[in-house]
């Protein structure tokens, strides 16, 4: 069984635990604290387990020229990329307010630390776990320092190779065993042909002692539900209040009705996964009683006859008799009394019948 661990206080992931659903607010809050709080409330109301943001200390994430680069996109909040990012970046105090609000309404709160200094702040903020965004998954010094903080880690794998993910595993595992990988493709929005859900199975085989999950940027909910059916134990999806808002992530995000439907569908699928044991279930008894078939005499069979296959057929019979799978076992058996044509073959008419026990 895949190892499980406590990702948040009182909430374990992996093994037979339910999928942990992360509503990725990211920077879809438009730089507005009130909108951010509305989105946390939305995530809670829709049934998500965690509301997640993205925290950067911009001078540590970008170099000077990157921040000064002109940014003329229709999604821009400033003339330069630095101005754009500063508009969307909450202060430390605002993050404390958001975390407090999430705690008050009863949903877990965390953020992706987009650079080492952001991780330091989130550690001070006492988030339950660190989310490692795909852009830092091959940032090995960052990974090592983050792992040493001792908090559980959720590591996305967009833009990475299997070889890199093996290296990530080898770096993190000896330091901090409480982590999981998410299959991810870093495209917004993501086309179905680029999702590659089979990587989930590849990760499950390559890393059998950690939970595997999925971070999706596709439109709709079907692919994410399929990921859970394949065994994803952590699921992350971007969310928004309005897909038409300015910002490059909104189009690849779920609106409230979609998030609610996704959570509902995942919980339904988890129930439906059920047991690997195939057997007649109590809920099937009524159908079996009404339509379940029995072995029936195809012709009149005299007392003392030895049954042959051409004497027997299968029909819905009244009363119930031998089930269809017993028909070959009846061949060669002696009957103790006359059996009329179309009469059900029951245990009472077969000599020395020993009922076989099903394993």
JSON list of N, CA and C in Angstrom, two decimals, residues 246-295:
[
{"chain": "A", "resi": 246, "resn": "UNK", "atom": "N", "xyz": [-9.37, 39.92, -16.21]},
{"chain": "A", "resi": 246, "resn": "UNK", "atom": "CA", "xyz": [-8.01, 40.11, -16.72]},
{"chain": "A", "resi": 246, "resn": "UNK", "atom": "C", "xyz": [-7.04, 39.21, -15.95]},
{"chain": "A", "resi": 247, "resn": "UNK", "atom": "N", "xyz": [-6.18, 38.53, -16.69]},
{"chain": "A", "resi": 247, "resn": "UNK", "atom": "CA", "xyz": [-5.21, 37.64, -16.07]},
{"chain": "A", "resi": 247, "resn": "UNK", "atom": "C", "xyz": [-5.10, 36.36, -16.88]},
{"chain": "A", "resi": 248, "resn": "UNK", "atom": "N", "xyz": [-3.87, 35.88, -17.05]},
{"chain": "A", "resi": 248, "resn": "UNK", "atom": "CA", "xyz": [-3.64, 34.73, -17.95]},
{"chain": "A", "resi": 248, "resn": "UNK", "atom": "C", "xyz": [-4.12, 33.41, -17.38]},
{"chain": "A", "resi": 249, "resn": "UNK", "atom": "N", "xyz": [-4.34, 33.32, -16.07]},
{"chain": "A", "resi": 249, "resn": "UNK", "atom": "CA", "xyz": [-4.73, 32.04, -15.47]},
{"chain": "A", "resi": 249, "resn": "UNK", "atom": "C", "xyz": [-6.23, 31.81, -15.43]},
{"chain": "A", "resi": 250, "resn": "UNK", "atom": "N", "xyz": [-7.02, 32.87, -15.60]},
{"chain": "A", "resi": 250, "resn": "UNK", "atom": "CA", "xyz": [-8.47, 32.73, -15.39]},
{"chain": "A", "resi": 250, "resn": "UNK", "atom": "C", "xyz": [-9.10, 31.73, -16.36]},
{"chain": "A", "resi": 251, "resn": "UNK", "atom": "N", "xyz": [-8.63, 31.74, -17.59]},
{"chain": "A", "resi": 251, "resn": "UNK", "atom": "CA", "xyz": [-9.25, 30.86, -18.60]},
{"chain": "A", "resi": 251, "resn": "UNK", "atom": "C", "xyz": [-9.05, 29.38, -18.27]},
{"chain": "A", "resi": 252, "resn": "UNK", "atom": "N", "xyz": [-7.95, 29.07, -17.59]},
{"chain": "A", "resi": 252, "resn": "UNK", "atom": "CA", "xyz": [-7.65, 27.68, -17.23]},
{"chain": "A", "resi": 252, "resn": "UNK", "atom": "C", "xyz": [-8.12, 27.35, -15.83]},
{"chain": "A", "resi": 253, "resn": "UNK", "atom": "N", "xyz": [-9.00, 28.19, -15.28]},
{"chain": "A", "resi": 253, "resn": "UNK", "atom": "CA", "xyz": [-9.46, 28.02, -13.90]},
{"chain": "A", "resi": 253, "resn": "UNK", "atom": "C", "xyz": [-10.92, 27.59, -13.88]},
{"chain": "A", "resi": 254, "resn": "UNK", "atom": "N", "xyz": [-11.33, 27.08, -12.74]},
{"chain": "A", "resi": 254, "resn": "UNK", "atom": "CA", "xyz": [-12.71, 26.65, -12.54]},
{"chain": "A", "resi": 254, "resn": "UNK", "atom": "C", "xyz": [-13.50, 27.74, -11.81]},
{"chain": "A", "resi": 255, "resn": "UNK", "atom": "N", "xyz": [-14.68, 28.04, -12.32]},
{"chain": "A", "resi": 255, "resn": "UNK", "atom": "CA", "xyz": [-15.58, 28.93, -11.62]},
{"chain": "A", "resi": 255, "resn": "UNK", "atom": "C", "xyz": [-16.28, 28.16, -10.50]},
{"chain": "A", "resi": 256, "resn": "UNK", "atom": "N", "xyz": [-16.94, 28.87, -9.57]},
{"chain": "A", "resi": 256, "resn": "UNK", "atom": "CA", "xyz": [-17.51, 28.19, -8.39]},
{"chain": "A", "resi": 256, "resn": "UNK", "atom": "C", "xyz": [-18.38, 26.98, -8.70]},
{"chain": "A", "resi": 257, "resn": "UNK", "atom": "N", "xyz": [-19.27, 27.10, -9.68]},
{"chain": "A", "resi": 257, "resn": "UNK", "atom": "CA", "xyz": [-20.14, 25.96, -9.99]},
{"chain": "A", "resi": 257, "resn": "UNK", "atom": "C", "xyz": [-19.35, 24.76, -10.47]},
{"chain": "A", "resi": 258, "resn": "UNK", "atom": "N", "xyz": [-18.26, 25.01, -11.20]},
{"chain": "A", "resi": 258, "resn": "UNK", "atom": "CA", "xyz": [-17.43, 23.91, -11.69]},
{"chain": "A", "resi": 258, "resn": "UNK", "atom": "C", "xyz": [-16.64, 23.27, -10.56]},
{"chain": "A", "resi": 259, "resn": "UNK", "atom": "N", "xyz": [-16.10, 24.09, -9.66]},
{"chain": "A", "resi": 259, "resn": "UNK", "atom": "CA", "xyz": [-15.36, 23.55, -8.53]},
{"chain": "A", "resi": 259, "resn": "UNK", "atom": "C", "xyz": [-16.27, 22.69, -7.66]},
{"chain": "A", "resi": 260, "resn": "UNK", "atom": "N", "xyz": [-17.47, 23.17, -7.40]},
{"chain": "A", "resi": 260, "resn": "UNK", "atom": "CA", "xyz": [-18.43, 22.40, -6.59]},
{"chain": "A", "resi": 260, "resn": "UNK", "atom": "C", "xyz": [-18.76, 21.07, -7.27]},
{"chain": "A", "resi": 261, "resn": "UNK", "atom": "N", "xyz": [-18.95, 21.11, -8.58]},
{"chain": "A", "resi": 261, "resn": "UNK", "atom": "CA", "xyz": [-19.25, 19.89, -9.33]},
{"chain": "A", "resi": 261, "resn": "UNK", "atom": "C", "xyz": [-18.06, 18.94, -9.32]},
{"chain": "A", "resi": 262, "resn": "UNK", "atom": "N", "xyz": [-16.85, 19.49, -9.41]},
{"chain": "A", "resi": 262, "resn": "UNK", "atom": "CA", "xyz": [-15.64, 18.65, -9.36]},
{"chain": "A", "resi": 262, "resn": "UNK", "atom": "C", "xyz": [-15.53, 17.93, -8.02]},
{"chain": "A", "resi": 263, "resn": "UNK", "atom": "N", "xyz": [-15.70, 18.66, -6.95]},
{"chain": "A", "resi": 263, "resn": "UNK", "atom": "CA", "xyz": [-15.61, 18.04, -5.62]},
{"chain": "A", "resi": 263, "resn": "UNK", "atom": "C", "xyz": [-16.66, 16.95, -5.48]},
{"chain": "A", "resi": 264, "resn": "UNK", "atom": "N", "xyz": [-17.88, 17.25, -5.89]},
{"chain": "A", "resi": 264, "resn": "UNK", "atom": "CA", "xyz": [-18.97, 16.26, -5.82]},
{"chain": "A", "resi": 264, "resn": "UNK", "atom": "C", "xyz": [-18.63, 15.02, -6.64]},
{"chain": "A", "resi": 265, "resn": "UNK", "atom": "N", "xyz": [-18.11, 15.22, -7.85]},
{"chain": "A", "resi": 265, "resn": "UNK", "atom": "CA", "xyz": [-17.78, 14.10, -8.74]},
{"chain": "A", "resi": 265, "resn": "UNK", "atom": "C", "xyz": [-16.65, 13.25, -8.15]},
{"chain": "A", "resi": 266, "resn": "UNK", "atom": "N", "xyz": [-15.65, 13.91, -7.57]},
{"chain": "A", "resi": 266, "resn": "UNK", "atom": "CA", "xyz": [-14.53, 13.17, -6.98]},
{"chain": "A", "resi": 266, "resn": "UNK", "atom": "C", "xyz": [-15.02, 12.30, -5.82]},
{"chain": "A", "resi": 267, "resn": "UNK", "atom": "N", "xyz": [-15.84, 12.86, -4.97]},
{"chain": "A", "resi": 267, "resn": "UNK", "atom": "CA", "xyz": [-16.34, 12.08, -3.83]},
{"chain": "A", "resi": 267, "resn": "UNK", "atom": "C", "xyz": [-17.22, 10.92, -4.29]},
{"chain": "A", "resi": 268, "resn": "UNK", "atom": "N", "xyz": [-17.96, 11.13, -5.38]},
{"chain": "A", "resi": 268, "resn": "UNK", "atom": "CA", "xyz": [-18.76, 10.04, -5.94]},
{"chain": "A", "resi": 268, "resn": "UNK", "atom": "C", "xyz": [-17.86, 8.94, -6.50]},
{"chain": "A", "resi": 269, "resn": "UNK", "atom": "N", "xyz": [-16.82, 9.33, -7.24]},
{"chain": "A", "resi": 269, "resn": "UNK", "atom": "CA", "xyz": [-15.90, 8.35, -7.81]},
{"chain": "A", "resi": 269, "resn": "UNK", "atom": "C", "xyz": [-15.19, 7.57, -6.71]},
{"chain": "A", "resi": 270, "resn": "UNK", "atom": "N", "xyz": [-14.81, 8.26, -5.63]},
{"chain": "A", "resi": 270, "resn": "UNK", "atom": "CA", "xyz": [-14.14, 7.56, -4.53]},
{"chain": "A", "resi": 270, "resn": "UNK", "atom": "C", "xyz": [-15.04, 6.49, -3.92]},
{"chain": "A", "resi": 271, "resn": "UNK", "atom": "N", "xyz": [-16.31, 6.81, -3.77]},
{"chain": "A", "resi": 271, "resn": "UNK", "atom": "CA", "xyz": [-17.25, 5.79, -3.29]},
{"chain": "A", "resi": 271, "resn": "UNK", "atom": "C", "xyz": [-17.34, 4.64, -4.29]},
{"chain": "A", "resi": 272, "resn": "UNK", "atom": "N", "xyz": [-17.37, 4.99, -5.57]},
{"chain": "A", "resi": 272, "resn": "UNK", "atom": "CA", "xyz": [-17.56, 3.99, -6.62]},
{"chain": "A", "resi": 272, "resn": "UNK", "atom": "C", "xyz": [-16.35, 3.07, -6.78]},
{"chain": "A", "resi": 273, "resn": "UNK", "atom": "N", "xyz": [-15.16, 3.51, -6.37]},
{"chain": "A", "resi": 273, "resn": "UNK", "atom": "CA", "xyz": [-13.98, 2.66, -6.49]},
{"chain": "A", "resi": 273, "resn": "UNK", "atom": "C", "xyz": [-14.15, 1.39, -5.66]},
{"chain": "A", "resi": 274, "resn": "UNK", "atom": "N", "xyz": [-14.73, 1.51, -4.48]},
{"chain": "A", "resi": 274, "resn": "UNK", "atom": "CA", "xyz": [-15.14, 0.36, -3.69]},
{"chain": "A", "resi": 274, "resn": "UNK", "atom": "C", "xyz": [-14.06, -0.67, -3.42]},
{"chain": "A", "resi": 275, "resn": "UNK", "atom": "N", "xyz": [-14.48, -1.94, -3.52]},
{"chain": "A", "resi": 275, "resn": "UNK", "atom": "CA", "xyz": [-13.63, -3.07, -3.16]},
{"chain": "A", "resi": 275, "resn": "UNK", "atom": "C", "xyz": [-13.17, -3.82, -4.40]},
{"chain": "A", "resi": 276, "resn": "UNK", "atom": "N", "xyz": [-11.96, -4.41, -4.35]},
{"chain": "A", "resi": 276, "resn": "UNK", "atom": "CA", "xyz": [-11.51, -5.23, -5.47]},
{"chain": "A", "resi": 276, "resn": "UNK", "atom": "C", "xyz": [-12.10, -6.65, -5.46]},
{"chain": "A", "resi": 277, "resn": "UNK", "atom": "N", "xyz": [-12.84, -6.98, -4.40]},
{"chain": "A", "resi": 277, "resn": "UNK", "atom": "CA", "xyz": [-13.42, -8.33, -4.28]},
{"chain": "A", "resi": 277, "resn": "UNK", "atom": "C", "xyz": [-14.72, -8.39, -5.08]},
{"chain": "A", "resi": 278, "resn": "UNK", "atom": "N", "xyz": [-14.79, -9.32, -6.04]},
{"chain": "A", "resi": 278, "resn": "UNK", "atom": "CA", "xyz": [-15.99, -9.46, -6.85]},
{"chain": "A", "resi": 278, "resn": "UNK", "atom": "C", "xyz": [-16.87, -10.54, -6.25]},
{"chain": "A", "resi": 279, "resn": "UNK", "atom": "N", "xyz": [-18.08, -10.17, -5.89]},
{"chain": "A", "resi": 279, "resn": "UNK", "atom": "CA", "xyz": [-19.01, -11.10, -5.28]},
{"chain": "A", "resi": 279, "resn": "UNK", "atom": "C", "xyz": [-20.44, -10.56, -5.45]},
{"chain": "A", "resi": 280, "resn": "UNK", "atom": "N", "xyz": [-21.42, -11.45, -5.19]},
{"chain": "A", "resi": 280, "resn": "UNK", "atom": "CA", "xyz": [-22.81, -11.05, -5.20]},
{"chain": "A", "resi": 280, "resn": "UNK", "atom": "C", "xyz": [-23.05, -10.12, -4.02]},
{"chain": "A", "resi": 281, "resn": "UNK", "atom": "N", "xyz": [-23.51, -8.91, -4.30]},
{"chain": "A", "resi": 281, "resn": "UNK", "atom": "CA", "xyz": [-23.69, -7.92, -3.25]},
{"chain": "A", "resi": 281, "resn": "UNK", "atom": "C", "xyz": [-25.13, -7.91, -2.74]},
{"chain": "A", "resi": 282, "resn": "UNK", "atom": "N", "xyz": [-25.33, -7.47, -1.50]},
{"chain": "A", "resi": 282, "resn": "UNK", "atom": "CA", "xyz": [-26.69, -7.37, -0.96]},
{"chain": "A", "resi": 282, "resn": "UNK", "atom": "C", "xyz": [-27.62, -6.54, -1.85]},
{"chain": "A", "resi": 283, "resn": "UNK", "atom": "N", "xyz": [-27.08, -5.47, -2.47]},
{"chain": "A", "resi": 283, "resn": "UNK", "atom": "CA", "xyz": [-27.93, -4.62, -3.31]},
{"chain": "A", "resi": 283, "resn": "UNK", "atom": "C", "xyz": [-28.36, -5.33, -4.59]},
{"chain": "A", "resi": 284, "resn": "UNK", "atom": "N", "xyz": [-27.71, -6.45, -4.93]},
{"chain": "A", "resi": 284, "resn": "UNK", "atom": "CA", "xyz": [-28.05, -7.20, -6.14]},
{"chain": "A", "resi": 284, "resn": "UNK", "atom": "C", "xyz": [-29.06, -8.31, -5.88]},
{"chain": "A", "resi": 285, "resn": "UNK", "atom": "N", "xyz": [-29.39, -8.57, -4.62]},
{"chain": "A", "resi": 285, "resn": "UNK", "atom": "CA", "xyz": [-30.23, -9.71, -4.29]},
{"chain": "A", "resi": 285, "resn": "UNK", "atom": "C", "xyz": [-31.61, -9.63, -4.93]},
{"chain": "A", "resi": 286, "resn": "UNK", "atom": "N", "xyz": [-32.19, -8.44, -4.92]},
{"chain": "A", "resi": 286, "resn": "UNK", "atom": "CA", "xyz": [-33.54, -8.31, -5.49]},
{"chain": "A", "resi": 286, "resn": "UNK", "atom": "C", "xyz": [-33.53, -8.66, -6.97]},
{"chain": "A", "resi": 287, "resn": "UNK", "atom": "N", "xyz": [-32.54, -8.16, -7.70]},
{"chain": "A", "resi": 287, "resn": "UNK", "atom": "CA", "xyz": [-32.44, -8.46, -9.13]},
{"chain": "A", "resi": 287, "resn": "UNK", "atom": "C", "xyz": [-32.16, -9.95, -9.34]},
{"chain": "A", "resi": 288, "resn": "UNK", "atom": "N", "xyz": [-31.33, -10.51, -8.49]},
{"chain": "A", "resi": 288, "resn": "UNK", "atom": "CA", "xyz": [-31.00, -11.94, -8.62]},
{"chain": "A", "resi": 288, "resn": "UNK", "atom": "C", "xyz": [-32.22, -12.81, -8.36]},
{"chain": "A", "resi": 289, "resn": "UNK", "atom": "N", "xyz": [-33.02, -12.42, -7.38]},
{"chain": "A", "resi": 289, "resn": "UNK", "atom": "CA", "xyz": [-34.22, -13.19, -7.07]},
{"chain": "A", "resi": 289, "resn": "UNK", "atom": "C", "xyz": [-35.22, -13.11, -8.22]},
{"chain": "A", "resi": 290, "resn": "UNK", "atom": "N", "xyz": [-35.29, -11.96, -8.86]},
{"chain": "A", "resi": 290, "resn": "UNK", "atom": "CA", "xyz": [-36.28, -11.76, -9.91]},
{"chain": "A", "resi": 290, "resn": "UNK", "atom": "C", "xyz": [-35.83, -12.34, -11.25]},
{"chain": "A", "resi": 291, "resn": "UNK", "atom": "N", "xyz": [-34.55, -12.13, -11.60]},
{"chain": "A", "resi": 291, "resn": "UNK", "atom": "CA", "xyz": [-34.09, -12.47, -12.94]},
{"chain": "A", "resi": 291, "resn": "UNK", "atom": "C", "xyz": [-32.95, -13.47, -12.99]},
{"chain": "A", "resi": 292, "resn": "UNK", "atom": "N", "xyz": [-32.41, -13.83, -11.82]},
{"chain": "A", "resi": 292, "resn": "UNK", "atom": "CA", "xyz": [-31.34, -14.81, -11.80]},
{"chain": "A", "resi": 292, "resn": "UNK", "atom": "C", "xyz": [-31.82, -16.15, -12.36]},
{"chain": "A", "resi": 293, "resn": "UNK", "atom": "N", "xyz": [-31.02, -16.79, -13.22]},
{"chain": "A", "resi": 293, "resn": "UNK", "atom": "CA", "xyz": [-31.47, -18.01, -13.88]},
{"chain": "A", "resi": 293, "resn": "UNK", "atom": "C", "xyz": [-31.05, -19.27, -13.13]},
{"chain": "A", "resi": 294, "resn": "UNK", "atom": "N", "xyz": [-31.70, -20.37, -13.48]},
{"chain": "A", "resi": 294, "resn": "UNK", "atom": "CA", "xyz": [-31.44, -21.68, -12.87]},
{"chain": "A", "resi": 294, "resn": "UNK", "atom": "C", "xyz": [-31.36, -22.74, -13.97]},
{"chain": "A", "resi": 295, "resn": "UNK", "atom": "N", "xyz": [-30.82, -23.89, -13.61]},
{"chain": "A", "resi": 295, "resn": "UNK", "atom": "CA", "xyz": [-30.81, -25.03, -14.52]},
{"chain": "A", "resi": 295, "resn": "UNK", "atom": "C", "xyz": [-32.21, -25.66, -14.52]}
]
